[in-house]
mmCIF file of N, CA and C in Angstrom:
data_model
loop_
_atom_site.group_PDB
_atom_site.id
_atom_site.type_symbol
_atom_site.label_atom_id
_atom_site.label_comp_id
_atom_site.label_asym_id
_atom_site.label_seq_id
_atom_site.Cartn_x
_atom_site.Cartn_y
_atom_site.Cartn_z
ATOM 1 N N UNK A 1 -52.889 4.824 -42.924
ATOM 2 C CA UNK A 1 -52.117 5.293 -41.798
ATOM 3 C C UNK A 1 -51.568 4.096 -41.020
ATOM 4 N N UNK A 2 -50.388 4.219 -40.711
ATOM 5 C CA UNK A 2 -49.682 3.155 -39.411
ATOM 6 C C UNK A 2 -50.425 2.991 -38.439
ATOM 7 N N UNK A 3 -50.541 1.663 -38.125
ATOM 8 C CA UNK A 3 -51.439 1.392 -36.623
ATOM 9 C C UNK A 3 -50.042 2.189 -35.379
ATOM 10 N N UNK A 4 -50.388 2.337 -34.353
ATOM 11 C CA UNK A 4 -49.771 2.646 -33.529
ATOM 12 C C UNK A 4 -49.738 1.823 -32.568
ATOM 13 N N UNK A 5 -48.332 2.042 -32.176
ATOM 14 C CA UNK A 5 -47.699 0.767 -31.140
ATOM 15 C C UNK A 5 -48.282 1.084 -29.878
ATOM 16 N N UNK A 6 -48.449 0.022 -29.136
ATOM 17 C CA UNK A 6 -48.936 -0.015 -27.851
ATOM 18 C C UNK A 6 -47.526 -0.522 -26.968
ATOM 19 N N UNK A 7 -47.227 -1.698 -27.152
ATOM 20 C CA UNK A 7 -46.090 -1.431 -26.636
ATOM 21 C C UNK A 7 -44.571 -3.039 -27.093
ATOM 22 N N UNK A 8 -43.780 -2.717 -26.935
ATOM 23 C CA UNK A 8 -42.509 -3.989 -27.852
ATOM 24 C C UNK A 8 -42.019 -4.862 -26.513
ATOM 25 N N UNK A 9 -42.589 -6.025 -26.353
ATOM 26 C CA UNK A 9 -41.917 -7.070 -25.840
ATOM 27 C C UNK A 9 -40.793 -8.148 -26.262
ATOM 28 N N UNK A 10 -39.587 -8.595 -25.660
ATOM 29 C CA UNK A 10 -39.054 -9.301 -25.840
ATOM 30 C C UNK A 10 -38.763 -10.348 -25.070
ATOM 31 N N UNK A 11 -38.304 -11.292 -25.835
ATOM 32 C CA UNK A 11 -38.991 -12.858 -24.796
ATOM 33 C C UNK A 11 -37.800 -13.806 -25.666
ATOM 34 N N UNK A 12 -37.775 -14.753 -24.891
ATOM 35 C CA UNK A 12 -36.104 -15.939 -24.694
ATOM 36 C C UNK A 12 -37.103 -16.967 -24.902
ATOM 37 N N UNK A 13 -37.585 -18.046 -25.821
ATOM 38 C CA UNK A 13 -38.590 -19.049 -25.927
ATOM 39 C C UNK A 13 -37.994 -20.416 -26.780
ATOM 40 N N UNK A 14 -37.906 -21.282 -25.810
ATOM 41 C CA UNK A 14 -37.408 -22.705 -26.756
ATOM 42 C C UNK A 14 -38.202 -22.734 -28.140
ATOM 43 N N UNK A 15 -37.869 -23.089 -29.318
ATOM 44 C CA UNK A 15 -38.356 -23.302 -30.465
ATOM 45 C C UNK A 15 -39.252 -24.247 -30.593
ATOM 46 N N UNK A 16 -40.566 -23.972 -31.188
ATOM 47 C CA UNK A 16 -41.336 -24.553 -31.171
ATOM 48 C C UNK A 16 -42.201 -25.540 -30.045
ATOM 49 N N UNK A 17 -41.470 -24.469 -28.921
ATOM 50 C CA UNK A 17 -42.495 -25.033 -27.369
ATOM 51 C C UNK A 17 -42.976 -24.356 -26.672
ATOM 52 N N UNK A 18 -43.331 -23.077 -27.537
ATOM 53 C CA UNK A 18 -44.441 -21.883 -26.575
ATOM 54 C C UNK A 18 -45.202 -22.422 -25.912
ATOM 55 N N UNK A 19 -46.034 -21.967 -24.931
ATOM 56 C CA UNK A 19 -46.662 -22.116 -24.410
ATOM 57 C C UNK A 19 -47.815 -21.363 -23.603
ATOM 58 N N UNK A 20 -48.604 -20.974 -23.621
ATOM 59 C CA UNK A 20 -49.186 -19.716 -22.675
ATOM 60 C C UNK A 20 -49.113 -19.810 -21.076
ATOM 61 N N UNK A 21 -48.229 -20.775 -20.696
ATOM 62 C CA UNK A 21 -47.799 -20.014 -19.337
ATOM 63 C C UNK A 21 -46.651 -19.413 -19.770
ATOM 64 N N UNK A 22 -46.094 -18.542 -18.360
ATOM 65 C CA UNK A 22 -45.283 -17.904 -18.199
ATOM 66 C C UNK A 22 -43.841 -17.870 -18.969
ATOM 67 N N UNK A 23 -43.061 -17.555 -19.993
ATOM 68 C CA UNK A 23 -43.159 -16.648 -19.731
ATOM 69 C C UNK A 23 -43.914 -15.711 -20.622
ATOM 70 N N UNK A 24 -45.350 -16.577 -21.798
ATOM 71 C CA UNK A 24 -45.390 -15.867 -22.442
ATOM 72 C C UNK A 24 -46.641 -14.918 -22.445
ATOM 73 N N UNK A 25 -47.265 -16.022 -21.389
ATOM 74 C CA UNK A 25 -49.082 -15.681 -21.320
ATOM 75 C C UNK A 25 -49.103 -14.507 -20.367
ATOM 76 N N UNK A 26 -48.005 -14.132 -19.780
ATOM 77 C CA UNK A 26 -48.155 -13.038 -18.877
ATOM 78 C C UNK A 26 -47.717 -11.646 -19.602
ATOM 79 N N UNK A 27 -46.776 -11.832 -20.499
ATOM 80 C CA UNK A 27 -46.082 -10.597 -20.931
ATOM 81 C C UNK A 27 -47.207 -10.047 -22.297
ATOM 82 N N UNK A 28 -47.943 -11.082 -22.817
ATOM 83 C CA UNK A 28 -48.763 -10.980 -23.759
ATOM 84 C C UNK A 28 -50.335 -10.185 -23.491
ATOM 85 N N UNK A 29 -50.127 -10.985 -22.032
ATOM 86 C CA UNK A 29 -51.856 -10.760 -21.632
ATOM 87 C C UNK A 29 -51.864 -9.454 -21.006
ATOM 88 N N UNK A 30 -51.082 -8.982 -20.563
ATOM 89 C CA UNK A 30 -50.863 -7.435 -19.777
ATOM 90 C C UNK A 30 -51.486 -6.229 -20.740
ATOM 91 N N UNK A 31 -51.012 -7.011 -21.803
ATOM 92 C CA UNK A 31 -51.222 -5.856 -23.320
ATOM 93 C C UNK A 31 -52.751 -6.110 -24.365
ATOM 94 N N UNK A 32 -53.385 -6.786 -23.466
ATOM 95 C CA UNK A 32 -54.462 -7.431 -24.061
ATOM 96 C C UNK A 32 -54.414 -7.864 -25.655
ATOM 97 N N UNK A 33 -53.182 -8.951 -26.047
ATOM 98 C CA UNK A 33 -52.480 -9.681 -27.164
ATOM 99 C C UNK A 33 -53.538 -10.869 -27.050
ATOM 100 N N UNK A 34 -53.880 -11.551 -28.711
ATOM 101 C CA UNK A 34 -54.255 -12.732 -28.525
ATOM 102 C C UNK A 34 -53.053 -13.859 -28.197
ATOM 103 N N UNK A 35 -52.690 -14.247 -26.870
ATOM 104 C CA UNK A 35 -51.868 -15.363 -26.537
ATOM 105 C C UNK A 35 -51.766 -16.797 -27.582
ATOM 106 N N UNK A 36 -53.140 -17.011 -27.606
ATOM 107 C CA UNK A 36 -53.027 -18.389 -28.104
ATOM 108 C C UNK A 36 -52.524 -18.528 -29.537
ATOM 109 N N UNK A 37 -53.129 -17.244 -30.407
ATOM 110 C CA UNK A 37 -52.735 -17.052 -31.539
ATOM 111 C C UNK A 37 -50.986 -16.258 -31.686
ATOM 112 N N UNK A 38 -50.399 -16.228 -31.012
ATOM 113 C CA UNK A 38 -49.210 -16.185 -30.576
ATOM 114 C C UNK A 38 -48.224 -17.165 -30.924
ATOM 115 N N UNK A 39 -48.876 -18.226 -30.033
ATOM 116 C CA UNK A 39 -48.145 -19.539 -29.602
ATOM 117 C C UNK A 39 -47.935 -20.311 -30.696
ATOM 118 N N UNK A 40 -49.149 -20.181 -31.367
ATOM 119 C CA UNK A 40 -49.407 -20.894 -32.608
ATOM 120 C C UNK A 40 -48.381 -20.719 -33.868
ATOM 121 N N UNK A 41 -48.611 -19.341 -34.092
ATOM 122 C CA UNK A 41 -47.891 -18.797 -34.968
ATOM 123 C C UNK A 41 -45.937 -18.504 -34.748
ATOM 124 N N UNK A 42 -45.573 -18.855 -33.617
ATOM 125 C CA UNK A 42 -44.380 -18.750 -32.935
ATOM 126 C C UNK A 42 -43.543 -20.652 -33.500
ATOM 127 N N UNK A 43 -45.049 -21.332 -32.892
ATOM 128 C CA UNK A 43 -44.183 -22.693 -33.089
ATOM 129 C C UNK A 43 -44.361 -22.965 -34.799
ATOM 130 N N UNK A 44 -45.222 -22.642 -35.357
ATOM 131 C CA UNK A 44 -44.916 -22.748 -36.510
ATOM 132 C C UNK A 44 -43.910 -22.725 -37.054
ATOM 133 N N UNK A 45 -43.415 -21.106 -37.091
ATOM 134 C CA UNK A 45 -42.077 -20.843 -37.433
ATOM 135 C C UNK A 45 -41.086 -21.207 -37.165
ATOM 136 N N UNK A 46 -40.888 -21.434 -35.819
ATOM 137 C CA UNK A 46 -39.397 -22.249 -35.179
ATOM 138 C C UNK A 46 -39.803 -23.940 -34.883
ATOM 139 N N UNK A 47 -40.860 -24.670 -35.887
ATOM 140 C CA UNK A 47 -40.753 -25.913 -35.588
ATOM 141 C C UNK A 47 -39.353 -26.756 -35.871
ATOM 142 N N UNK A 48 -38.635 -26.068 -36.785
ATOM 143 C CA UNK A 48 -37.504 -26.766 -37.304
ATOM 144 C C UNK A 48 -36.407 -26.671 -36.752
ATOM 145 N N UNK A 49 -36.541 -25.050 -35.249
ATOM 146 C CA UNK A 49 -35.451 -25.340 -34.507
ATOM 147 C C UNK A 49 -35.883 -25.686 -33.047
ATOM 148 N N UNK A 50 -36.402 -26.551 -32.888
ATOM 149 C CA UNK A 50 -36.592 -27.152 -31.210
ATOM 150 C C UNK A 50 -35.604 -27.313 -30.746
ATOM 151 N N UNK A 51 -35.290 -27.305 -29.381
ATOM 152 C CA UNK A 51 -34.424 -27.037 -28.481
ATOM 153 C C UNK A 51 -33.736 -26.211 -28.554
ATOM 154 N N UNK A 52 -33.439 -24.945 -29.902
ATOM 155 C CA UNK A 52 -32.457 -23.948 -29.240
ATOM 156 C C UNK A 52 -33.476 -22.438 -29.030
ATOM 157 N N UNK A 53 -33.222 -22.320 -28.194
ATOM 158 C CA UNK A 53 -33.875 -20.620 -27.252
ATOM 159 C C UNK A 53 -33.724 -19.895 -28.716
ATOM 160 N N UNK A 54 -35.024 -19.588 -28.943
ATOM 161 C CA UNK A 54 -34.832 -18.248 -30.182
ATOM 162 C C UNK A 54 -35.795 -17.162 -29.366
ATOM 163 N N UNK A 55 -34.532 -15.832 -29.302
ATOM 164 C CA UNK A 55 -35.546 -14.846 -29.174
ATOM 165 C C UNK A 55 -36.464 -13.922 -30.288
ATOM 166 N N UNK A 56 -37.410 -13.322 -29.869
ATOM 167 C CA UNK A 56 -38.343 -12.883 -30.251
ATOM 168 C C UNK A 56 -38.802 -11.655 -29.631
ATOM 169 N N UNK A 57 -39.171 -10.567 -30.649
ATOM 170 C CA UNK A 57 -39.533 -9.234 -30.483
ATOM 171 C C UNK A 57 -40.861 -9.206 -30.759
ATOM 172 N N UNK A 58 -41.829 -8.972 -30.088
ATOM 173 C CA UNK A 58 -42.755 -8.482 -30.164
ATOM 174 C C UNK A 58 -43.957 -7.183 -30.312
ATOM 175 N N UNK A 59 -44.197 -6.798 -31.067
ATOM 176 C CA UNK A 59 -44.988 -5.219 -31.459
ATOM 177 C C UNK A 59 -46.293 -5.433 -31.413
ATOM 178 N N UNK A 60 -47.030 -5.080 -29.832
ATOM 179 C CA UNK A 60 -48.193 -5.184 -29.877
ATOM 180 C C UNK A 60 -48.922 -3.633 -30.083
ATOM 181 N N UNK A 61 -50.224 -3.846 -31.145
ATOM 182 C CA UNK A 61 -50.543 -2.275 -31.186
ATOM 183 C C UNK A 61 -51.786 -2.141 -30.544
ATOM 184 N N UNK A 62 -52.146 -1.065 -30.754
ATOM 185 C CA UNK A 62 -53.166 -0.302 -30.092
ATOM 186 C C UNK A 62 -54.476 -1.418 -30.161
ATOM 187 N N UNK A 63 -54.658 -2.065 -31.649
ATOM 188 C CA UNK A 63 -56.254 -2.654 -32.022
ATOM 189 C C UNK A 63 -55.662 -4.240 -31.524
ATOM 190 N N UNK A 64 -54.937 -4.272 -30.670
ATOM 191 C CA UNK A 64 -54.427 -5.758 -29.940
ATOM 192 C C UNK A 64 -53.910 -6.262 -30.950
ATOM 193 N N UNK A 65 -53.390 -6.085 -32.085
ATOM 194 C CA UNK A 65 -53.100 -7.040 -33.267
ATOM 195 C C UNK A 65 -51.320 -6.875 -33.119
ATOM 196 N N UNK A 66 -50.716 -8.202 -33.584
ATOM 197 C CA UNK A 66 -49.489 -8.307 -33.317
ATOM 198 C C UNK A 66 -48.372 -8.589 -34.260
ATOM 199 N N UNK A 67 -47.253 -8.363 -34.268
ATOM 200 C CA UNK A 67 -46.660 -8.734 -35.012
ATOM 201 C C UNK A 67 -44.715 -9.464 -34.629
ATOM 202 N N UNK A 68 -44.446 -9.667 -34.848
ATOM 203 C CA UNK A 68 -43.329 -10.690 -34.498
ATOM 204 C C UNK A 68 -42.218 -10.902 -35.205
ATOM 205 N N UNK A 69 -40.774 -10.486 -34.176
ATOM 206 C CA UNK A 69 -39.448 -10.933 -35.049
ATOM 207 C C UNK A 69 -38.929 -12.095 -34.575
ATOM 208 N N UNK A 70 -37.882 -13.021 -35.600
ATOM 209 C CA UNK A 70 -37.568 -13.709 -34.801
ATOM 210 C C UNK A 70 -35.927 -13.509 -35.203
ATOM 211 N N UNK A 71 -35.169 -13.515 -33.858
ATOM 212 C CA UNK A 71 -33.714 -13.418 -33.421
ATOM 213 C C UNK A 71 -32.675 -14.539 -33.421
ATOM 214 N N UNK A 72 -31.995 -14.297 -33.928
ATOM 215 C CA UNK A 72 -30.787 -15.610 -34.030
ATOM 216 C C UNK A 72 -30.655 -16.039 -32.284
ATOM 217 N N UNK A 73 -30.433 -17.468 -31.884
ATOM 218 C CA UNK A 73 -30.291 -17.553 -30.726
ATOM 219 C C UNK A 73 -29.165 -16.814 -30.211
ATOM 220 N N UNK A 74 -28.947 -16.754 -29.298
ATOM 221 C CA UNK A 74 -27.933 -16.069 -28.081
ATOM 222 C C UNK A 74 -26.634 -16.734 -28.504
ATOM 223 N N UNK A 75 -25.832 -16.164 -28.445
ATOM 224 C CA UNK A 75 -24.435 -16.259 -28.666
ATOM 225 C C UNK A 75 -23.671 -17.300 -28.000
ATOM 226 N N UNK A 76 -24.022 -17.421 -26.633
ATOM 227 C CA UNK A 76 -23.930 -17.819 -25.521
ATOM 228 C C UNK A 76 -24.183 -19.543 -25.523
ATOM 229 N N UNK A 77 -25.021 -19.740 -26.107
ATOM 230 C CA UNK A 77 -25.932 -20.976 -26.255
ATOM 231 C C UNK A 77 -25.045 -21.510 -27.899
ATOM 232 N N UNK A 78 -24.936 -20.825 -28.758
ATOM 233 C CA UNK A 78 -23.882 -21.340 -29.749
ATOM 234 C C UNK A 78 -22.620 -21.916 -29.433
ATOM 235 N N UNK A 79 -22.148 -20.845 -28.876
ATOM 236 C CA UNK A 79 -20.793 -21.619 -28.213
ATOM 237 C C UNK A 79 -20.727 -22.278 -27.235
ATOM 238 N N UNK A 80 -21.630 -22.642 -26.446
ATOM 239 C CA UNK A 80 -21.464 -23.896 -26.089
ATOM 240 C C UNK A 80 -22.510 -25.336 -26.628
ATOM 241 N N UNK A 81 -23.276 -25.109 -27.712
ATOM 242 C CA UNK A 81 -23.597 -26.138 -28.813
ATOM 243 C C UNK A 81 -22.138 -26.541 -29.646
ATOM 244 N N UNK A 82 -21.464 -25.356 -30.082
ATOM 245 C CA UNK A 82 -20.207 -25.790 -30.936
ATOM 246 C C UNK A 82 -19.198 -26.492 -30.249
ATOM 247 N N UNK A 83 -18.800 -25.914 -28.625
ATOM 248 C CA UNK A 83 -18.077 -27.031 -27.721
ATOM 249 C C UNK A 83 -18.496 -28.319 -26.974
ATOM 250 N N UNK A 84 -19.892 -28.221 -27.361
ATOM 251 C CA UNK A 84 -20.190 -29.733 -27.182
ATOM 252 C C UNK A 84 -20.423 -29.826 -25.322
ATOM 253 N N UNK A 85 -20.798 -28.647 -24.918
ATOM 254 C CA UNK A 85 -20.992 -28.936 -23.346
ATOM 255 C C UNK A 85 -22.026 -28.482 -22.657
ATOM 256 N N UNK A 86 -23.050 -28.825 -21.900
ATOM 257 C CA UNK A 86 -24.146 -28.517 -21.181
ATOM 258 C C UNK A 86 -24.064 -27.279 -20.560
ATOM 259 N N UNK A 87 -22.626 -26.675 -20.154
ATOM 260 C CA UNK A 87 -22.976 -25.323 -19.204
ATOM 261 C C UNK A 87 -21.533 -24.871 -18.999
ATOM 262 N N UNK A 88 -21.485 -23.164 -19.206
ATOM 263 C CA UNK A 88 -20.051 -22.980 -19.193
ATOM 264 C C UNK A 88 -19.676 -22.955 -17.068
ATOM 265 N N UNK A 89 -18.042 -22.691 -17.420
ATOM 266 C CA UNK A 89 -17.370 -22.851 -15.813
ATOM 267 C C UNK A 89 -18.039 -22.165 -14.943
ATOM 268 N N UNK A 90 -17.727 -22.961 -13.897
ATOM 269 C CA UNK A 90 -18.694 -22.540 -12.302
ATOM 270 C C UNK A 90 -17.611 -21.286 -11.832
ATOM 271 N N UNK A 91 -16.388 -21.119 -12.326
ATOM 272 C CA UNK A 91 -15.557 -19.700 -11.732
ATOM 273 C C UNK A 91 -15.127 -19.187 -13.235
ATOM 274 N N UNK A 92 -15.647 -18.609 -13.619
ATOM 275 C CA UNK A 92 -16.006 -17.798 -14.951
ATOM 276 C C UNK A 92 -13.907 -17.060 -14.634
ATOM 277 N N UNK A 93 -13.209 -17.710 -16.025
ATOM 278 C CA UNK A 93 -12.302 -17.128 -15.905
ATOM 279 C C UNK A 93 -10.761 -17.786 -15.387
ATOM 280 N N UNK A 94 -11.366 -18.931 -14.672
ATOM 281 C CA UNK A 94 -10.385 -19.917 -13.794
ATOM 282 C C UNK A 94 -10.669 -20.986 -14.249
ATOM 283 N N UNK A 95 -11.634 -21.775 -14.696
ATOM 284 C CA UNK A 95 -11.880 -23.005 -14.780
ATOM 285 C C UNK A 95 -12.027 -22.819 -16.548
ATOM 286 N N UNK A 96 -11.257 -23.830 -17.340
ATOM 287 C CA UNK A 96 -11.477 -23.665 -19.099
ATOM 288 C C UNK A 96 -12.280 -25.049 -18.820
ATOM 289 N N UNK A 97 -13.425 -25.032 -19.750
ATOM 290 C CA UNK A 97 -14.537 -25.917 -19.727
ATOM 291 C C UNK A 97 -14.457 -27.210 -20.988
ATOM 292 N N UNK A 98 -14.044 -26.253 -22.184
ATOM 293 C CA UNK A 98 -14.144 -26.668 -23.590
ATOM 294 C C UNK A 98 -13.288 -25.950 -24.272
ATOM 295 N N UNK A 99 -13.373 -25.602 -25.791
ATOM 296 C CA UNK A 99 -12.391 -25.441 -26.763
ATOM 297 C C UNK A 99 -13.196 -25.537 -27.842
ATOM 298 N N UNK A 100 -13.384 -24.188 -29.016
ATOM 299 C CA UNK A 100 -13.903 -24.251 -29.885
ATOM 300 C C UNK A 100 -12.966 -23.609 -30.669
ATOM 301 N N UNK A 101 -13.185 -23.974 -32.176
ATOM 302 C CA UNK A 101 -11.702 -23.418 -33.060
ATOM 303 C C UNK A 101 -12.152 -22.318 -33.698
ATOM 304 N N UNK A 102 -11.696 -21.586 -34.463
ATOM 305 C CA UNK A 102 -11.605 -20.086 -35.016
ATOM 306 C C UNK A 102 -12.766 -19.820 -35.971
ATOM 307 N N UNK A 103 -12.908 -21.562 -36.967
ATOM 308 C CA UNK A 103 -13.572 -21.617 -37.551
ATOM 309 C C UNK A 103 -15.121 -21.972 -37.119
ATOM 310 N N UNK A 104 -14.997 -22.920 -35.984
ATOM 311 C CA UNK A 104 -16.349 -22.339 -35.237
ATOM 312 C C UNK A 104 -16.734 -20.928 -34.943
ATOM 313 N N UNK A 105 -15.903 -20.550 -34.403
ATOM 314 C CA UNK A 105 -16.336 -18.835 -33.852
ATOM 315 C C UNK A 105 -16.506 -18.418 -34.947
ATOM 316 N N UNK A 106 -16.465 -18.065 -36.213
ATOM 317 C CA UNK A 106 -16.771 -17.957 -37.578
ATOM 318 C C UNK A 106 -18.315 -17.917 -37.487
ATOM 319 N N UNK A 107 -18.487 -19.230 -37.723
ATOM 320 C CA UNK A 107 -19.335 -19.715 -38.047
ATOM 321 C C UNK A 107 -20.882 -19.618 -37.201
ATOM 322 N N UNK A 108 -20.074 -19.073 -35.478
ATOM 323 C CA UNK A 108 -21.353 -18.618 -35.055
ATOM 324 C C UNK A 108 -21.407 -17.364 -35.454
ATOM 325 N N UNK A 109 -20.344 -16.614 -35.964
ATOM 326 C CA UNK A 109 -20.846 -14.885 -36.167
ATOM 327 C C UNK A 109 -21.526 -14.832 -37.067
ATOM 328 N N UNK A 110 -21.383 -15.649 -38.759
ATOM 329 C CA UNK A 110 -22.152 -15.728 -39.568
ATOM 330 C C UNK A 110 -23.903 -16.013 -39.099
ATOM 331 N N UNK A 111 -23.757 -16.885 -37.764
ATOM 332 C CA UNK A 111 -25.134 -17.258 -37.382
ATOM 333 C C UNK A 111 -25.446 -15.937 -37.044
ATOM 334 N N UNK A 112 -24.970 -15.053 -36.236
ATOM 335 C CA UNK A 112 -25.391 -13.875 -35.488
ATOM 336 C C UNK A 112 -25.304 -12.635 -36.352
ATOM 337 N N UNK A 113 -24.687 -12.776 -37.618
ATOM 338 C CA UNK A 113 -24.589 -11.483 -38.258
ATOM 339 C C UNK A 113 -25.604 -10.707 -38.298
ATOM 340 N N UNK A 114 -27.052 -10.825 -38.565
ATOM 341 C CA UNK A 114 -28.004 -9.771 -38.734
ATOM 342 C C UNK A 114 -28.052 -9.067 -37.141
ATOM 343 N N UNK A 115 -27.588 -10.037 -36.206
ATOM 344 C CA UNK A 115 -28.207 -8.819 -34.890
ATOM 345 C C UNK A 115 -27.040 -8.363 -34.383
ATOM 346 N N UNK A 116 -25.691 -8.501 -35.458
ATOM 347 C CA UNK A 116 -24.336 -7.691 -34.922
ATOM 348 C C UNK A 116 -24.613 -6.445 -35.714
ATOM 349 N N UNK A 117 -23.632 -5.858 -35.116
ATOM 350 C CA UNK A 117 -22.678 -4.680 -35.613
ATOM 351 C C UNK A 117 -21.600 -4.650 -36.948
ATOM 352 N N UNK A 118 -21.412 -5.887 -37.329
ATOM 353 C CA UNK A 118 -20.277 -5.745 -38.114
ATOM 354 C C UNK A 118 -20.507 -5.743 -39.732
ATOM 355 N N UNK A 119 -19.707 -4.861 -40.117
ATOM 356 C CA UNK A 119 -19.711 -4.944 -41.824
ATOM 357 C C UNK A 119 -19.914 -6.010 -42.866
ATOM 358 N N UNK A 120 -18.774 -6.862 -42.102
ATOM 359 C CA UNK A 120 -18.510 -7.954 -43.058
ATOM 360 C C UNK A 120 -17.865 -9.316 -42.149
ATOM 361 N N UNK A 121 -17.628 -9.893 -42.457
ATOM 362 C CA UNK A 121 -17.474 -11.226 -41.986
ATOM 363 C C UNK A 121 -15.700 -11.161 -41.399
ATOM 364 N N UNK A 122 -15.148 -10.399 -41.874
ATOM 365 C CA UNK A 122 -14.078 -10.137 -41.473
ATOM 366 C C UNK A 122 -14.276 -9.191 -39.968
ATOM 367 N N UNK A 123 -14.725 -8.887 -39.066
ATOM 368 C CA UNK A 123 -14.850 -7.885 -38.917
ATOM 369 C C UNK A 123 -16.247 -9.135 -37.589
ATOM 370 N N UNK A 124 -15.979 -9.986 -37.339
ATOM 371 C CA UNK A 124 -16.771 -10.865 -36.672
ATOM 372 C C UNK A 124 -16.200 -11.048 -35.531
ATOM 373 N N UNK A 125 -15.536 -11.829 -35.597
ATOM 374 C CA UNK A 125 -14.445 -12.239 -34.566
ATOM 375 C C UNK A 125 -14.126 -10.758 -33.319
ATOM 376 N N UNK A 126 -14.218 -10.113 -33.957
ATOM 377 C CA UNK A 126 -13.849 -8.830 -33.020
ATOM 378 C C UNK A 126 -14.879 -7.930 -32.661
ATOM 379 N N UNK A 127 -16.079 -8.360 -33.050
ATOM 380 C CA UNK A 127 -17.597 -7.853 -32.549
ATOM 381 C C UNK A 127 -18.699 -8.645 -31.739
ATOM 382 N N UNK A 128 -18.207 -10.194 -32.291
ATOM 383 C CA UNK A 128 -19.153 -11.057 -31.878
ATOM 384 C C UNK A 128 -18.313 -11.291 -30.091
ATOM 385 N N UNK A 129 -19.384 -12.104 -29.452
ATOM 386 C CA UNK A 129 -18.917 -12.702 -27.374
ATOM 387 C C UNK A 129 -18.317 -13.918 -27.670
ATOM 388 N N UNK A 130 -17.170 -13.222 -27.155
ATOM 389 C CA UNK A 130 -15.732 -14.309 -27.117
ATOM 390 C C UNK A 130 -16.147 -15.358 -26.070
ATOM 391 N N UNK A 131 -14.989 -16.290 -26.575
ATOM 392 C CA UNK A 131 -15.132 -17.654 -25.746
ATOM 393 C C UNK A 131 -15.378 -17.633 -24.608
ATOM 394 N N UNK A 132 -14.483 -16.337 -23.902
ATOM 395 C CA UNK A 132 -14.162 -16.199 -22.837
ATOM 396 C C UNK A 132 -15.418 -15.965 -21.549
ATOM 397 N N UNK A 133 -16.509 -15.449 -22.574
ATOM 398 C CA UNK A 133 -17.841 -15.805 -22.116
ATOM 399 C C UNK A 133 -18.169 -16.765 -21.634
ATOM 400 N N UNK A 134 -17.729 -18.068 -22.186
ATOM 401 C CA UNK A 134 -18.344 -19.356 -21.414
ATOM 402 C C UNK A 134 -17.269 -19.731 -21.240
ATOM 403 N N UNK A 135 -16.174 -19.081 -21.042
ATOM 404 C CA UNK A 135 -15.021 -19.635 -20.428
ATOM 405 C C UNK A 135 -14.504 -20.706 -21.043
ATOM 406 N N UNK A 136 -14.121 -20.409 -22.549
ATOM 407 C CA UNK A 136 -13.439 -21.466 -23.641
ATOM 408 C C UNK A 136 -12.323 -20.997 -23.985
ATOM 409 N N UNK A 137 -11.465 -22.076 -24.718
ATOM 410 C CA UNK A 137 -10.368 -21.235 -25.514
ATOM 411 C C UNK A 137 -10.949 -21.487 -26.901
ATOM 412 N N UNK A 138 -10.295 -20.988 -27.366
ATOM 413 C CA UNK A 138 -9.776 -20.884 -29.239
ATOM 414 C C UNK A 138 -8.882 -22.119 -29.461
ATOM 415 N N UNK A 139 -9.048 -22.802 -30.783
ATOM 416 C CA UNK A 139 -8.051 -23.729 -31.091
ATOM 417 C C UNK A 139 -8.080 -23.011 -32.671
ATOM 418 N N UNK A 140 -6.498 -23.194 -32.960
ATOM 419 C CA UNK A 140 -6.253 -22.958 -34.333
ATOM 420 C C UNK A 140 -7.351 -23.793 -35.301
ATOM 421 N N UNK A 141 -7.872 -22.992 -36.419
ATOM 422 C CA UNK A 141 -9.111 -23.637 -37.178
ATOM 423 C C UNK A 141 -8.140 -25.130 -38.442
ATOM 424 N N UNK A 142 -7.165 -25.625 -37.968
ATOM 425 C CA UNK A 142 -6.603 -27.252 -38.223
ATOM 426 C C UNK A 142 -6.825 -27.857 -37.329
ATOM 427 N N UNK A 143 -7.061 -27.279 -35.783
ATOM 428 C CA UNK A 143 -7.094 -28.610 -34.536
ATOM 429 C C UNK A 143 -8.702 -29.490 -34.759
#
C-alpha cells in the first residue's frame, strides 16, 4: 500500500548550501521531517550546481519519511545569468538593463522545458517569462 502524504513543501535553496536554518529547518521541522538528513541528501545532488537557486518539492509522509524533487532554477535567474547582470531594472518596464538574443531565450526554455507547458521546443518562446520580466530586450540570434 502507498504511504500517505502528510503534507508537500516547496522551497527556493542555493545548490549545494542547505542548511538547517531557515529556510529549511523550519518548514521541515513543523512536519516532524529528518532535517539533517535532508540537507545532506539535497547538497549531494545539487553539488554541481552551487550558486544557482534550485527549487525543490518536498513530500513528507505520515511515518516522517521523505522524498524530494528537484526543479529547474527560476526563469528569472536564467535570464539574467544569460545577460550577464546582477539584478533586473529598478522601474520594471522603463529602464532596459541588458539584452539577451533569441537563441539564449531558446536555450533557457530548453533549460525549463520539464516544468513548462509546451509541446515542443517550437512552442517555447511563447510559453516560457519573457525578457520583459527582467526588463531585457531580444537581440536577433546573429547579434
Amino acid at each position: 500500500m502507498a504511504k500517505k502524504i502528510q503534507a508537500i513543501v516547496k522551497l527556493q535553496i542555493e545548490g549545494g548550501a542547505a542548511t538547517a536554518a531557515p529556510p529549511v529547518g523550519p518548514a521541515l521541522g513543523q512536519h516532524g521531517a529528518n532535517i539533517m538528513a535532508f540537507v545532506k541528501e539535497y547538497n549531494e545532488k545539487t553539488s554541481s550546481m552551487k550558486g544557482d537557486v534550485i527549487p525543490v518539492e518536498i513530500t513528507i509522509y505520515q511515518d516522517k519519511s521523505f522524498t524530494f524533487e528537484l526543479k529547474s532554477p527560476p526563469a528569472a535567474a536564467l535570464i539574467l545569468k544569460a545577460a550577464n547582470i546582477p539584478k533586473g531594472a529598478s522601474e520594471s518596464g522603463v529602464q532596459i538593463v541588458g539584452k539577451i538574443t533569441i537563441d539564449q531565450a531558446k536555450e533557457i526554455g530548453k533549460q525549463k522545458m520539464q516544468d513548462l507547458n509546451a509541446m515542443d521546443e517550437d512552442c517555447l518562446l511563447y510559453t516560457s517569462p519573457s525578457p520583459r520580466d527582467a526588463t531585457l530586450s531580444r537581440m536577433p540570434s546573429s547579434a
